[in-house]
Amino acid sequence: MNYCTALEILGSDAPTLHSDIIRKVTKVINNLLEELNPNQRKAVETVEGPLLIVAGPGSGKTRVITHRIAHLINTCGIPPHKIAAVTFTNKAAREIKERLGAILGYSASALTSGTFHSFCAMILRRDGISMGLDRNFAIYDDSEQVDMIKRIMAEIEVDPKKYSPKAIQAKISNAKSQLLDPEGFRLNKTSEYFDEIVLRVYERYEQSMSRSSALDFDDLLMKTYQLLKQFPQIQDIYMNRYLYFMIDEFQDTNIAQYEIAKQLSDVSRNICVVGDPDQSIYSWRNADIRNILSFKQDYPEAVTVALEENYRSSKTIVEAAKNVISANSERVEKELWTNNKTGSPIIAFEGHTEIEEAQFVTKEIANLTHGFTLSEGFRCKPGDIAVMYRVNAQSEALEKELIYSGIGYQIIGGVEFYRRQEIKDLTAYMRLIVNPHDDISLNRVINKPTRGVGKQTMAIVTKSAQDEGTSLYTAIQSLTSDNNIPESLASKLSSRAIKAITNFESLINELRSETQVQNLVEFIELVKEKTGYSKYIRSFTERREEREENIQAYLNRAADFIDLNLTDAITSFLEHISLVNQVDGYDQESELVTLITLHQAKGLEFPVVFMVGMNEGLLPHIRSIDSGDPSEMEEERRLCYVGMTRAEEKLYLLRAFKRRTYGGSYTFSPPSPFLSNIPADLMITPKPESSKTLNYSSVKKKLNHPNGSNIRESKKHLTDSHDIFNDGDKVMHTVFGEGRVISVKPSGIDLELTVAFEEGHGIKRLLSSIAPVKKIR
DNA sequence: AGAAGCTCATACTCG
DNA sequence: ATGAGCTTCT
């Protein structure tokens, strides 16, 4: 391998800066020089027959996967197109291809790599027609699934207040993940009445989805399974196509995914699964950890290789993470060790509120990137730092502080781009053009902008579609055709309404037969104009710029598909919209601090990791606590483990003494119980400085006036002559012992203190003049 | 038909 | 705090 080859491999995204080139090339060459340890080598060289690789965090899993594929191609002479590697994210798939290219010296584009969902979508677009699927099927995400369920509940008169549509969606999704169609669900359901309701909805749901030529995420899997099962000749094609099948993140696959993998490797039995039970964090998405046990049963001859040496993290971090995960009881004991140096201690800090927590993060980031830090000598770039949290809402306080301090960040997820209103609207138009029977999309845009198609009209159209068992589009067609019989539902429509829906029908048909424009971007522009959506957006006063920016960003993304012919471009673009996930947007080369949820952080690594919200109620999340299900608590612990093991050199575990729940009041927030599993000698706790609390309104001021003065307000709760009590003060009560002040508010001439006491005394309200309470330290 | 205003439940992790 | 979904007003 020389520089020239390396540059070729870097291909289209080749950096322009010389130093960047040197850095990238050095990286590529280093990959080649990487040595495999004996177990890694065994995993790479075991190519025939079933193989289970149990890979701890940072144990070189991706390296093993790519080297194994390279070994198959280079040493065993297997053509790349005979190999499939299924990963958890599209990003991971891309990474495998890139790294493989670096090893091989040429791009192995013939290799099939992607997520299960994209892999299945491909199979269904190609061969689903055998089972009656429309080639142009729409893919519904969970919110569209819920929309559909609500429609059905209205139709069969089930009260959505009594039975939550979301809960029904979850049940249906769960059934599908286990390959249970409505009949299968009927045989497996409990005797609870709720299950009876779910069954009724499920049956009708399937009909409506089919009328809309739509598949949900679970359908992509279940229909693929059914297709391969019902049509052995199709299974044959794929079975012989993929002689080597690899699954990454196996601990987070569901039953349907595993069954498909088995179908595809039925002949060769060359199935290699890679996973770590300790990093299983998606059971709520129906991932089934039992797949690992099933694998051993289904393939008794399977070779198991354990990768236990961690190359990623310091001894301190590995030790701490091990102690946290060891407290799980539903767990197979597993080794994890590292030869890395001890490194710096974990830094634990409790902020007074989440704002102070965020301030600590911000200040520490500034220190780290400028060379002055709590642990001496450590320096890094903003791009080396990630801040991780349990729920997206936690990013708010962080963002405000980061903006305030002028630190650039990239946020992964949040309100996902493709889930924004205007983006969904435009996408609905695009989908409707490809597949006019898509009821959910039609419903979404038929009156956006307003076209005189109101609730009344849609109720009649819907009724007609239900009566005839057709899509809304078909119903509109028949209601607007000349030869409808007088006593039909059409007679209930005013001539104005008939005209309105006729116009919409022609609009869609016109766009469907559009042949003037040649590329996707021009086409979307055309759709925007012809549907009146452009004008509609301009008519907004609220968030107008943001909406327009979003649409511009949409067009920019569409530009990636500009080289394809229009039909292919639309299909690929829509597929992309449905199947990309949030982590796919993560830019590894970015020089910005990364804000990310713990779930999304799986598979990533950073020199410096801040985990914020190490509080009971957040991690573990209150829902898992409330569920009373011990296995949910264990999953929260695994989530904590995943977060900790992302860190290479420095790990911060931060919490807040009290947190704002939502919008309103603050609640006392105990430390996460997981913290107590970390040996004290691995952690240091910096003393909080005399803190000035930056409140939100001052940040807002700052944001609105970027050149305005640096207003930092300190929040004082006390103005009169009593003893000074502030939020966060430690106090001693003669009966309840030590506690901490949560809030202080005036009560007449007195002060009412809300104090959280230790040792089970809980939260008490006290009057400062009466209660035997004294400030300590 | 459609906008404005109201109440009410809802508030995690996501391909 | 926010939005879905309902009611009322124009």
JSON list of C-alpha atoms in Angstrom, two decimals, chain A residues 505-697:
[
{"chain": "A", "resi": 505, "resn": "GLU", "atom": "CA", "xyz": [-57.26, 14.75, -8.13]},
{"chain": "A", "resi": 506, "resn": "SER", "atom": "CA", "xyz": [-56.19, 16.55, -11.30]},
{"chain": "A", "resi": 507, "resn": "LEU", "atom": "CA", "xyz": [-53.33, 18.20, -9.48]},
{"chain": "A", "resi": 508, "resn": "ILE", "atom": "CA", "xyz": [-51.91, 14.86, -8.44]},
{"chain": "A", "resi": 509, "resn": "ASN", "atom": "CA", "xyz": [-52.51, 13.31, -11.85]},
{"chain": "A", "resi": 510, "resn": "GLU", "atom": "CA", "xyz": [-50.87, 16.22, -13.55]},
{"chain": "A", "resi": 511, "resn": "LEU", "atom": "CA", "xyz": [-47.79, 15.85, -11.38]},
{"chain": "A", "resi": 512, "resn": "ARG", "atom": "CA", "xyz": [-47.80, 12.10, -11.92]},
{"chain": "A", "resi": 513, "resn": "SER", "atom": "CA", "xyz": [-47.56, 12.52, -15.65]},
{"chain": "A", "resi": 514, "resn": "GLU", "atom": "CA", "xyz": [-45.05, 15.32, -15.48]},
{"chain": "A", "resi": 515, "resn": "THR", "atom": "CA", "xyz": [-42.35, 14.78, -18.05]},
{"chain": "A", "resi": 516, "resn": "GLN", "atom": "CA", "xyz": [-40.91, 18.24, -18.53]},
{"chain": "A", "resi": 517, "resn": "VAL", "atom": "CA", "xyz": [-38.40, 18.31, -15.71]},
{"chain": "A", "resi": 518, "resn": "GLN", "atom": "CA", "xyz": [-35.50, 15.92, -15.69]},
{"chain": "A", "resi": 519, "resn": "ASN", "atom": "CA", "xyz": [-34.05, 15.91, -12.23]},
{"chain": "A", "resi": 520, "resn": "LEU", "atom": "CA", "xyz": [-35.23, 15.51, -8.68]},
{"chain": "A", "resi": 521, "resn": "VAL", "atom": "CA", "xyz": [-34.46, 19.01, -7.47]},
{"chain": "A", "resi": 522, "resn": "GLU", "atom": "CA", "xyz": [-36.34, 20.62, -10.34]},
{"chain": "A", "resi": 523, "resn": "PHE", "atom": "CA", "xyz": [-39.17, 18.22, -9.74]},
{"chain": "A", "resi": 524, "resn": "ILE", "atom": "CA", "xyz": [-39.50, 19.09, -6.06]},
{"chain": "A", "resi": 525, "resn": "GLU", "atom": "CA", "xyz": [-39.43, 22.78, -6.99]},
{"chain": "A", "resi": 526, "resn": "LEU", "atom": "CA", "xyz": [-42.22, 22.10, -9.43]},
{"chain": "A", "resi": 527, "resn": "VAL", "atom": "CA", "xyz": [-44.25, 20.21, -6.84]},
{"chain": "A", "resi": 528, "resn": "LYS", "atom": "CA", "xyz": [-43.75, 23.07, -4.39]},
{"chain": "A", "resi": 529, "resn": "GLU", "atom": "CA", "xyz": [-45.08, 25.60, -6.88]},
{"chain": "A", "resi": 530, "resn": "LYS", "atom": "CA", "xyz": [-47.89, 23.63, -8.48]},
{"chain": "A", "resi": 531, "resn": "THR", "atom": "CA", "xyz": [-49.34, 22.46, -5.18]},
{"chain": "A", "resi": 532, "resn": "GLY", "atom": "CA", "xyz": [-49.25, 25.98, -3.82]},
{"chain": "A", "resi": 533, "resn": "TYR", "atom": "CA", "xyz": [-47.09, 24.81, -0.98]},
{"chain": "A", "resi": 534, "resn": "SER", "atom": "CA", "xyz": [-44.48, 27.48, -1.60]},
{"chain": "A", "resi": 535, "resn": "LYS", "atom": "CA", "xyz": [-47.03, 30.20, -1.28]},
{"chain": "A", "resi": 536, "resn": "TYR", "atom": "CA", "xyz": [-48.51, 28.48, 1.74]},
{"chain": "A", "resi": 537, "resn": "ILE", "atom": "CA", "xyz": [-45.13, 28.54, 3.50]},
{"chain": "A", "resi": 538, "resn": "ARG", "atom": "CA", "xyz": [-44.60, 32.17, 2.62]},
{"chain": "A", "resi": 539, "resn": "SER", "atom": "CA", "xyz": [-47.98, 33.02, 4.15]},
{"chain": "A", "resi": 540, "resn": "PHE", "atom": "CA", "xyz": [-46.75, 32.04, 7.59]},
{"chain": "A", "resi": 541, "resn": "THR", "atom": "CA", "xyz": [-45.61, 34.68, 9.98]},
{"chain": "A", "resi": 542, "resn": "GLU", "atom": "CA", "xyz": [-44.46, 32.21, 12.60]},
{"chain": "A", "resi": 543, "resn": "ARG", "atom": "CA", "xyz": [-41.23, 30.27, 12.04]},
{"chain": "A", "resi": 544, "resn": "ARG", "atom": "CA", "xyz": [-41.30, 31.29, 8.41]},
{"chain": "A", "resi": 545, "resn": "GLU", "atom": "CA", "xyz": [-37.57, 31.55, 7.95]},
{"chain": "A", "resi": 546, "resn": "GLU", "atom": "CA", "xyz": [-37.00, 28.29, 9.72]},
{"chain": "A", "resi": 547, "resn": "ARG", "atom": "CA", "xyz": [-39.54, 26.55, 7.51]},
{"chain": "A", "resi": 548, "resn": "GLU", "atom": "CA", "xyz": [-37.95, 27.96, 4.40]},
{"chain": "A", "resi": 549, "resn": "GLU", "atom": "CA", "xyz": [-34.52, 26.95, 5.60]},
{"chain": "A", "resi": 550, "resn": "ASN", "atom": "CA", "xyz": [-35.77, 23.43, 6.22]},
{"chain": "A", "resi": 551, "resn": "ILE", "atom": "CA", "xyz": [-37.17, 23.23, 2.72]},
{"chain": "A", "resi": 552, "resn": "GLN", "atom": "CA", "xyz": [-33.91, 24.50, 1.32]},
{"chain": "A", "resi": 553, "resn": "ALA", "atom": "CA", "xyz": [-32.08, 21.82, 3.29]},
{"chain": "A", "resi": 554, "resn": "TYR", "atom": "CA", "xyz": [-34.51, 19.28, 1.88]},
{"chain": "A", "resi": 555, "resn": "LEU", "atom": "CA", "xyz": [-33.64, 20.37, -1.63]},
{"chain": "A", "resi": 556, "resn": "ASN", "atom": "CA", "xyz": [-29.96, 20.18, -0.80]},
{"chain": "A", "resi": 557, "resn": "ARG", "atom": "CA", "xyz": [-30.36, 16.60, 0.28]},
{"chain": "A", "resi": 558, "resn": "ALA", "atom": "CA", "xyz": [-32.36, 15.86, -2.84]},
{"chain": "A", "resi": 559, "resn": "ALA", "atom": "CA", "xyz": [-29.43, 17.16, -4.85]},
{"chain": "A", "resi": 560, "resn": "ASP", "atom": "CA", "xyz": [-27.55, 13.98, -3.92]},
{"chain": "A", "resi": 561, "resn": "PHE", "atom": "CA", "xyz": [-29.94, 12.12, -6.22]},
{"chain": "A", "resi": 562, "resn": "ILE", "atom": "CA", "xyz": [-29.67, 14.50, -9.11]},
{"chain": "A", "resi": 563, "resn": "ASP", "atom": "CA", "xyz": [-27.68, 12.15, -11.33]},
{"chain": "A", "resi": 564, "resn": "LEU", "atom": "CA", "xyz": [-30.36, 9.48, -11.37]},
{"chain": "A", "resi": 565, "resn": "ASN", "atom": "CA", "xyz": [-33.23, 9.55, -13.82]},
{"chain": "A", "resi": 566, "resn": "LEU", "atom": "CA", "xyz": [-36.28, 11.14, -12.29]},
{"chain": "A", "resi": 567, "resn": "THR", "atom": "CA", "xyz": [-38.24, 7.97, -11.49]},
{"chain": "A", "resi": 568, "resn": "ASP", "atom": "CA", "xyz": [-35.29, 6.27, -9.83]},
{"chain": "A", "resi": 569, "resn": "ALA", "atom": "CA", "xyz": [-34.35, 9.46, -8.06]},
{"chain": "A", "resi": 570, "resn": "ILE", "atom": "CA", "xyz": [-37.78, 9.87, -6.50]},
{"chain": "A", "resi": 571, "resn": "THR", "atom": "CA", "xyz": [-37.87, 6.25, -5.37]},
{"chain": "A", "resi": 572, "resn": "SER", "atom": "CA", "xyz": [-34.37, 6.35, -3.93]},
{"chain": "A", "resi": 573, "resn": "PHE", "atom": "CA", "xyz": [-34.94, 9.67, -2.25]},
{"chain": "A", "resi": 574, "resn": "LEU", "atom": "CA", "xyz": [-38.13, 8.49, -0.60]},
{"chain": "A", "resi": 575, "resn": "GLU", "atom": "CA", "xyz": [-36.44, 5.29, 0.50]},
{"chain": "A", "resi": 576, "resn": "HIS", "atom": "CA", "xyz": [-33.57, 7.31, 1.90]},
{"chain": "A", "resi": 577, "resn": "ILE", "atom": "CA", "xyz": [-35.98, 9.52, 3.83]},
{"chain": "A", "resi": 578, "resn": "SER", "atom": "CA", "xyz": [-37.67, 6.51, 5.37]},
{"chain": "A", "resi": 579, "resn": "LEU", "atom": "CA", "xyz": [-34.62, 4.49, 6.24]},
{"chain": "A", "resi": 580, "resn": "VAL", "atom": "CA", "xyz": [-31.85, 6.83, 7.26]},
{"chain": "A", "resi": 581, "resn": "ASN", "atom": "CA", "xyz": [-31.48, 7.27, 10.95]},
{"chain": "A", "resi": 582, "resn": "GLN", "atom": "CA", "xyz": [-30.17, 10.00, 13.12]},
{"chain": "A", "resi": 583, "resn": "VAL", "atom": "CA", "xyz": [-26.72, 8.61, 13.77]},
{"chain": "A", "resi": 584, "resn": "ASP", "atom": "CA", "xyz": [-26.21, 8.56, 10.02]},
{"chain": "A", "resi": 585, "resn": "GLY", "atom": "CA", "xyz": [-25.99, 12.32, 10.24]},
{"chain": "A", "resi": 586, "resn": "TYR", "atom": "CA", "xyz": [-23.10, 12.17, 12.65]},
{"chain": "A", "resi": 587, "resn": "ASP", "atom": "CA", "xyz": [-19.94, 13.64, 11.23]},
{"chain": "A", "resi": 588, "resn": "GLN", "atom": "CA", "xyz": [-16.92, 11.94, 12.70]},
{"chain": "A", "resi": 589, "resn": "GLU", "atom": "CA", "xyz": [-14.43, 14.37, 11.18]},
{"chain": "A", "resi": 590, "resn": "SER", "atom": "CA", "xyz": [-16.29, 17.31, 12.58]},
{"chain": "A", "resi": 591, "resn": "GLU", "atom": "CA", "xyz": [-14.41, 19.72, 14.79]},
{"chain": "A", "resi": 592, "resn": "LEU", "atom": "CA", "xyz": [-17.47, 20.28, 16.91]},
{"chain": "A", "resi": 593, "resn": "VAL", "atom": "CA", "xyz": [-18.52, 18.95, 20.27]},
{"chain": "A", "resi": 594, "resn": "THR", "atom": "CA", "xyz": [-21.07, 16.15, 19.80]},
{"chain": "A", "resi": 595, "resn": "LEU", "atom": "CA", "xyz": [-24.35, 16.09, 21.72]},
{"chain": "A", "resi": 596, "resn": "ILE", "atom": "CA", "xyz": [-25.96, 12.67, 21.57]},
{"chain": "A", "resi": 597, "resn": "THR", "atom": "CA", "xyz": [-28.30, 10.31, 23.42]},
{"chain": "A", "resi": 598, "resn": "LEU", "atom": "CA", "xyz": [-26.87, 7.24, 25.08]},
{"chain": "A", "resi": 599, "resn": "HIS", "atom": "CA", "xyz": [-28.78, 5.01, 22.70]},
{"chain": "A", "resi": 600, "resn": "GLN", "atom": "CA", "xyz": [-27.39, 6.70, 19.64]},
{"chain": "A", "resi": 601, "resn": "ALA", "atom": "CA", "xyz": [-23.89, 6.63, 21.05]},
{"chain": "A", "resi": 602, "resn": "LYS", "atom": "CA", "xyz": [-23.73, 2.87, 20.78]},
{"chain": "A", "resi": 603, "resn": "GLY", "atom": "CA", "xyz": [-20.89, 1.89, 18.49]},
{"chain": "A", "resi": 604, "resn": "LEU", "atom": "CA", "xyz": [-19.16, 5.27, 18.73]},
{"chain": "A", "resi": 605, "resn": "GLU", "atom": "CA", "xyz": [-16.10, 6.28, 20.71]},
{"chain": "A", "resi": 606, "resn": "PHE", "atom": "CA", "xyz": [-14.67, 9.58, 21.91]},
{"chain": "A", "resi": 607, "resn": "PRO", "atom": "CA", "xyz": [-11.53, 10.58, 23.79]},
{"chain": "A", "resi": 608, "resn": "VAL", "atom": "CA", "xyz": [-13.66, 12.57, 26.22]},
{"chain": "A", "resi": 609, "resn": "VAL", "atom": "CA", "xyz": [-17.19, 11.72, 27.32]},
{"chain": "A", "resi": 610, "resn": "PHE", "atom": "CA", "xyz": [-19.47, 13.71, 29.57]},
{"chain": "A", "resi": 611, "resn": "MET", "atom": "CA", "xyz": [-22.48, 11.78, 30.80]},
{"chain": "A", "resi": 612, "resn": "VAL", "atom": "CA", "xyz": [-25.00, 14.23, 32.16]},
{"chain": "A", "resi": 613, "resn": "GLY", "atom": "CA", "xyz": [-28.10, 13.48, 34.18]},
{"chain": "A", "resi": 614, "resn": "MET", "atom": "CA", "xyz": [-26.62, 10.72, 36.31]},
{"chain": "A", "resi": 615, "resn": "ASN", "atom": "CA", "xyz": [-29.74, 10.95, 38.40]},
{"chain": "A", "resi": 616, "resn": "GLU", "atom": "CA", "xyz": [-32.33, 8.48, 39.51]},
{"chain": "A", "resi": 617, "resn": "GLY", "atom": "CA", "xyz": [-35.33, 9.10, 37.30]},
{"chain": "A", "resi": 618, "resn": "LEU", "atom": "CA", "xyz": [-33.23, 9.82, 34.24]},
{"chain": "A", "resi": 619, "resn": "LEU", "atom": "CA", "xyz": [-30.70, 7.01, 34.37]},
{"chain": "A", "resi": 620, "resn": "PRO", "atom": "CA", "xyz": [-32.40, 4.76, 35.30]},
{"chain": "A", "resi": 621, "resn": "HIS", "atom": "CA", "xyz": [-35.33, 6.41, 33.66]},
{"chain": "A", "resi": 622, "resn": "ILE", "atom": "CA", "xyz": [-38.44, 6.87, 35.79]},
{"chain": "A", "resi": 623, "resn": "ARG", "atom": "CA", "xyz": [-40.47, 4.74, 33.40]},
{"chain": "A", "resi": 624, "resn": "SER", "atom": "CA", "xyz": [-38.20, 1.80, 33.91]},
{"chain": "A", "resi": 625, "resn": "ILE", "atom": "CA", "xyz": [-38.38, 2.29, 37.65]},
{"chain": "A", "resi": 626, "resn": "ASP", "atom": "CA", "xyz": [-42.16, 2.61, 37.60]},
{"chain": "A", "resi": 627, "resn": "SER", "atom": "CA", "xyz": [-42.59, -0.44, 35.43]},
{"chain": "A", "resi": 628, "resn": "GLY", "atom": "CA", "xyz": [-41.43, -2.51, 38.36]},
{"chain": "A", "resi": 629, "resn": "ASP", "atom": "CA", "xyz": [-39.83, -4.86, 35.88]},
{"chain": "A", "resi": 630, "resn": "PRO", "atom": "CA", "xyz": [-36.34, -5.72, 37.07]},
{"chain": "A", "resi": 631, "resn": "SER", "atom": "CA", "xyz": [-35.22, -6.49, 33.54]},
{"chain": "A", "resi": 632, "resn": "GLU", "atom": "CA", "xyz": [-36.00, -2.92, 32.53]},
{"chain": "A", "resi": 633, "resn": "MET", "atom": "CA", "xyz": [-33.76, -1.70, 35.30]},
{"chain": "A", "resi": 634, "resn": "GLU", "atom": "CA", "xyz": [-31.05, -4.01, 34.04]},
{"chain": "A", "resi": 635, "resn": "GLU", "atom": "CA", "xyz": [-31.40, -2.50, 30.59]},
{"chain": "A", "resi": 636, "resn": "GLU", "atom": "CA", "xyz": [-30.92, 0.97, 32.08]},
{"chain": "A", "resi": 637, "resn": "ARG", "atom": "CA", "xyz": [-27.75, -0.27, 33.69]},
{"chain": "A", "resi": 638, "resn": "ARG", "atom": "CA", "xyz": [-26.53, -1.62, 30.37]},
{"chain": "A", "resi": 639, "resn": "LEU", "atom": "CA", "xyz": [-27.26, 1.78, 28.88]},
{"chain": "A", "resi": 640, "resn": "CYS", "atom": "CA", "xyz": [-25.06, 3.32, 31.53]},
{"chain": "A", "resi": 641, "resn": "TYR", "atom": "CA", "xyz": [-22.37, 0.77, 30.70]},
{"chain": "A", "resi": 642, "resn": "VAL", "atom": "CA", "xyz": [-22.62, 1.55, 26.99]},
{"chain": "A", "resi": 643, "resn": "GLY", "atom": "CA", "xyz": [-22.20, 5.26, 27.72]},
{"chain": "A", "resi": 644, "resn": "MET", "atom": "CA", "xyz": [-19.19, 4.80, 29.99]},
{"chain": "A", "resi": 645, "resn": "THR", "atom": "CA", "xyz": [-17.41, 2.50, 27.59]},
{"chain": "A", "resi": 646, "resn": "ARG", "atom": "CA", "xyz": [-17.60, 5.07, 24.79]},
{"chain": "A", "resi": 647, "resn": "ALA", "atom": "CA", "xyz": [-14.88, 7.04, 26.58]},
{"chain": "A", "resi": 648, "resn": "GLU", "atom": "CA", "xyz": [-11.26, 6.54, 25.71]},
{"chain": "A", "resi": 649, "resn": "GLU", "atom": "CA", "xyz": [-9.37, 8.78, 28.11]},
{"chain": "A", "resi": 650, "resn": "LYS", "atom": "CA", "xyz": [-11.58, 10.95, 30.18]},
{"chain": "A", "resi": 651, "resn": "LEU", "atom": "CA", "xyz": [-15.01, 10.29, 31.59]},
{"chain": "A", "resi": 652, "resn": "TYR", "atom": "CA", "xyz": [-17.20, 12.75, 33.47]},
{"chain": "A", "resi": 653, "resn": "LEU", "atom": "CA", "xyz": [-20.27, 11.59, 35.34]},
{"chain": "A", "resi": 654, "resn": "LEU", "atom": "CA", "xyz": [-22.41, 14.58, 36.08]},
{"chain": "A", "resi": 655, "resn": "ARG", "atom": "CA", "xyz": [-25.65, 15.04, 37.88]},
{"chain": "A", "resi": 656, "resn": "ALA", "atom": "CA", "xyz": [-27.84, 17.79, 39.19]},
{"chain": "A", "resi": 657, "resn": "PHE", "atom": "CA", "xyz": [-29.19, 18.18, 42.68]},
{"chain": "A", "resi": 658, "resn": "LYS", "atom": "CA", "xyz": [-32.59, 19.17, 41.36]},
{"chain": "A", "resi": 659, "resn": "ARG", "atom": "CA", "xyz": [-33.98, 19.26, 37.87]},
{"chain": "A", "resi": 660, "resn": "ARG", "atom": "CA", "xyz": [-36.71, 21.04, 36.08]},
{"chain": "A", "resi": 661, "resn": "THR", "atom": "CA", "xyz": [-39.13, 18.36, 35.06]},
{"chain": "A", "resi": 662, "resn": "TYR", "atom": "CA", "xyz": [-40.98, 19.93, 32.20]},
{"chain": "A", "resi": 663, "resn": "GLY", "atom": "CA", "xyz": [-41.41, 23.60, 31.80]},
{"chain": "A", "resi": 664, "resn": "GLY", "atom": "CA", "xyz": [-42.47, 24.02, 35.35]},
{"chain": "A", "resi": 665, "resn": "SER", "atom": "CA", "xyz": [-41.12, 23.23, 38.74]},
{"chain": "A", "resi": 666, "resn": "TYR", "atom": "CA", "xyz": [-37.91, 21.74, 40.02]},
{"chain": "A", "resi": 667, "resn": "THR", "atom": "CA", "xyz": [-37.85, 18.38, 41.66]},
{"chain": "A", "resi": 668, "resn": "PHE", "atom": "CA", "xyz": [-35.28, 16.81, 43.89]},
{"chain": "A", "resi": 669, "resn": "SER", "atom": "CA", "xyz": [-33.24, 14.34, 41.95]},
{"chain": "A", "resi": 670, "resn": "PRO", "atom": "CA", "xyz": [-31.23, 11.71, 43.82]},
{"chain": "A", "resi": 671, "resn": "PRO", "atom": "CA", "xyz": [-27.94, 10.49, 42.36]},
{"chain": "A", "resi": 672, "resn": "SER", "atom": "CA", "xyz": [-28.17, 7.52, 40.04]},
{"chain": "A", "resi": 673, "resn": "PRO", "atom": "CA", "xyz": [-27.77, 4.27, 41.98]},
{"chain": "A", "resi": 674, "resn": "PHE", "atom": "CA", "xyz": [-25.32, 3.19, 39.29]},
{"chain": "A", "resi": 675, "resn": "LEU", "atom": "CA", "xyz": [-22.81, 5.70, 40.63]},
{"chain": "A", "resi": 676, "resn": "SER", "atom": "CA", "xyz": [-22.53, 3.81, 43.86]},
{"chain": "A", "resi": 677, "resn": "ASN", "atom": "CA", "xyz": [-21.19, 0.80, 41.99]},
{"chain": "A", "resi": 678, "resn": "ILE", "atom": "CA", "xyz": [-18.07, 2.68, 40.98]},
{"chain": "A", "resi": 679, "resn": "PRO", "atom": "CA", "xyz": [-15.19, 2.23, 43.42]},
{"chain": "A", "resi": 680, "resn": "ALA", "atom": "CA", "xyz": [-14.47, 5.55, 45.11]},
{"chain": "A", "resi": 681, "resn": "ASP", "atom": "CA", "xyz": [-10.76, 5.42, 44.35]},
{"chain": "A", "resi": 682, "resn": "LEU", "atom": "CA", "xyz": [-11.49, 5.66, 40.63]},
{"chain": "A", "resi": 683, "resn": "MET", "atom": "CA", "xyz": [-13.31, 8.94, 41.01]},
{"chain": "A", "resi": 684, "resn": "ILE", "atom": "CA", "xyz": [-12.57, 12.46, 42.05]},
{"chain": "A", "resi": 685, "resn": "THR", "atom": "CA", "xyz": [-15.14, 15.05, 42.94]},
{"chain": "A", "resi": 686, "resn": "PRO", "atom": "CA", "xyz": [-14.18, 18.64, 42.26]},
{"chain": "A", "resi": 687, "resn": "LYS", "atom": "CA", "xyz": [-15.60, 21.15, 44.68]},
{"chain": "A", "resi": 688, "resn": "PRO", "atom": "CA", "xyz": [-18.27, 23.34, 43.24]},
{"chain": "A", "resi": 689, "resn": "GLU", "atom": "CA", "xyz": [-17.11, 26.92, 42.98]},
{"chain": "A", "resi": 690, "resn": "SER", "atom": "CA", "xyz": [-19.08, 29.73, 44.46]},
{"chain": "A", "resi": 691, "resn": "SER", "atom": "CA", "xyz": [-21.54, 29.49, 41.70]},
{"chain": "A", "resi": 692, "resn": "LYS", "atom": "CA", "xyz": [-23.31, 32.17, 39.87]},
{"chain": "A", "resi": 693, "resn": "THR", "atom": "CA", "xyz": [-26.46, 30.84, 38.36]},
{"chain": "A", "resi": 694, "resn": "LEU", "atom": "CA", "xyz": [-27.04, 31.79, 34.80]},
{"chain": "A", "resi": 695, "resn": "ASN", "atom": "CA", "xyz": [-30.74, 31.82, 34.30]},
{"chain": "A", "resi": 696, "resn": "TYR", "atom": "CA", "xyz": [-32.58, 31.20, 31.11]},
{"chain": "A", "resi": 697, "resn": "SER", "atom": "CA", "xyz": [-33.93, 34.65, 30.55]}
]
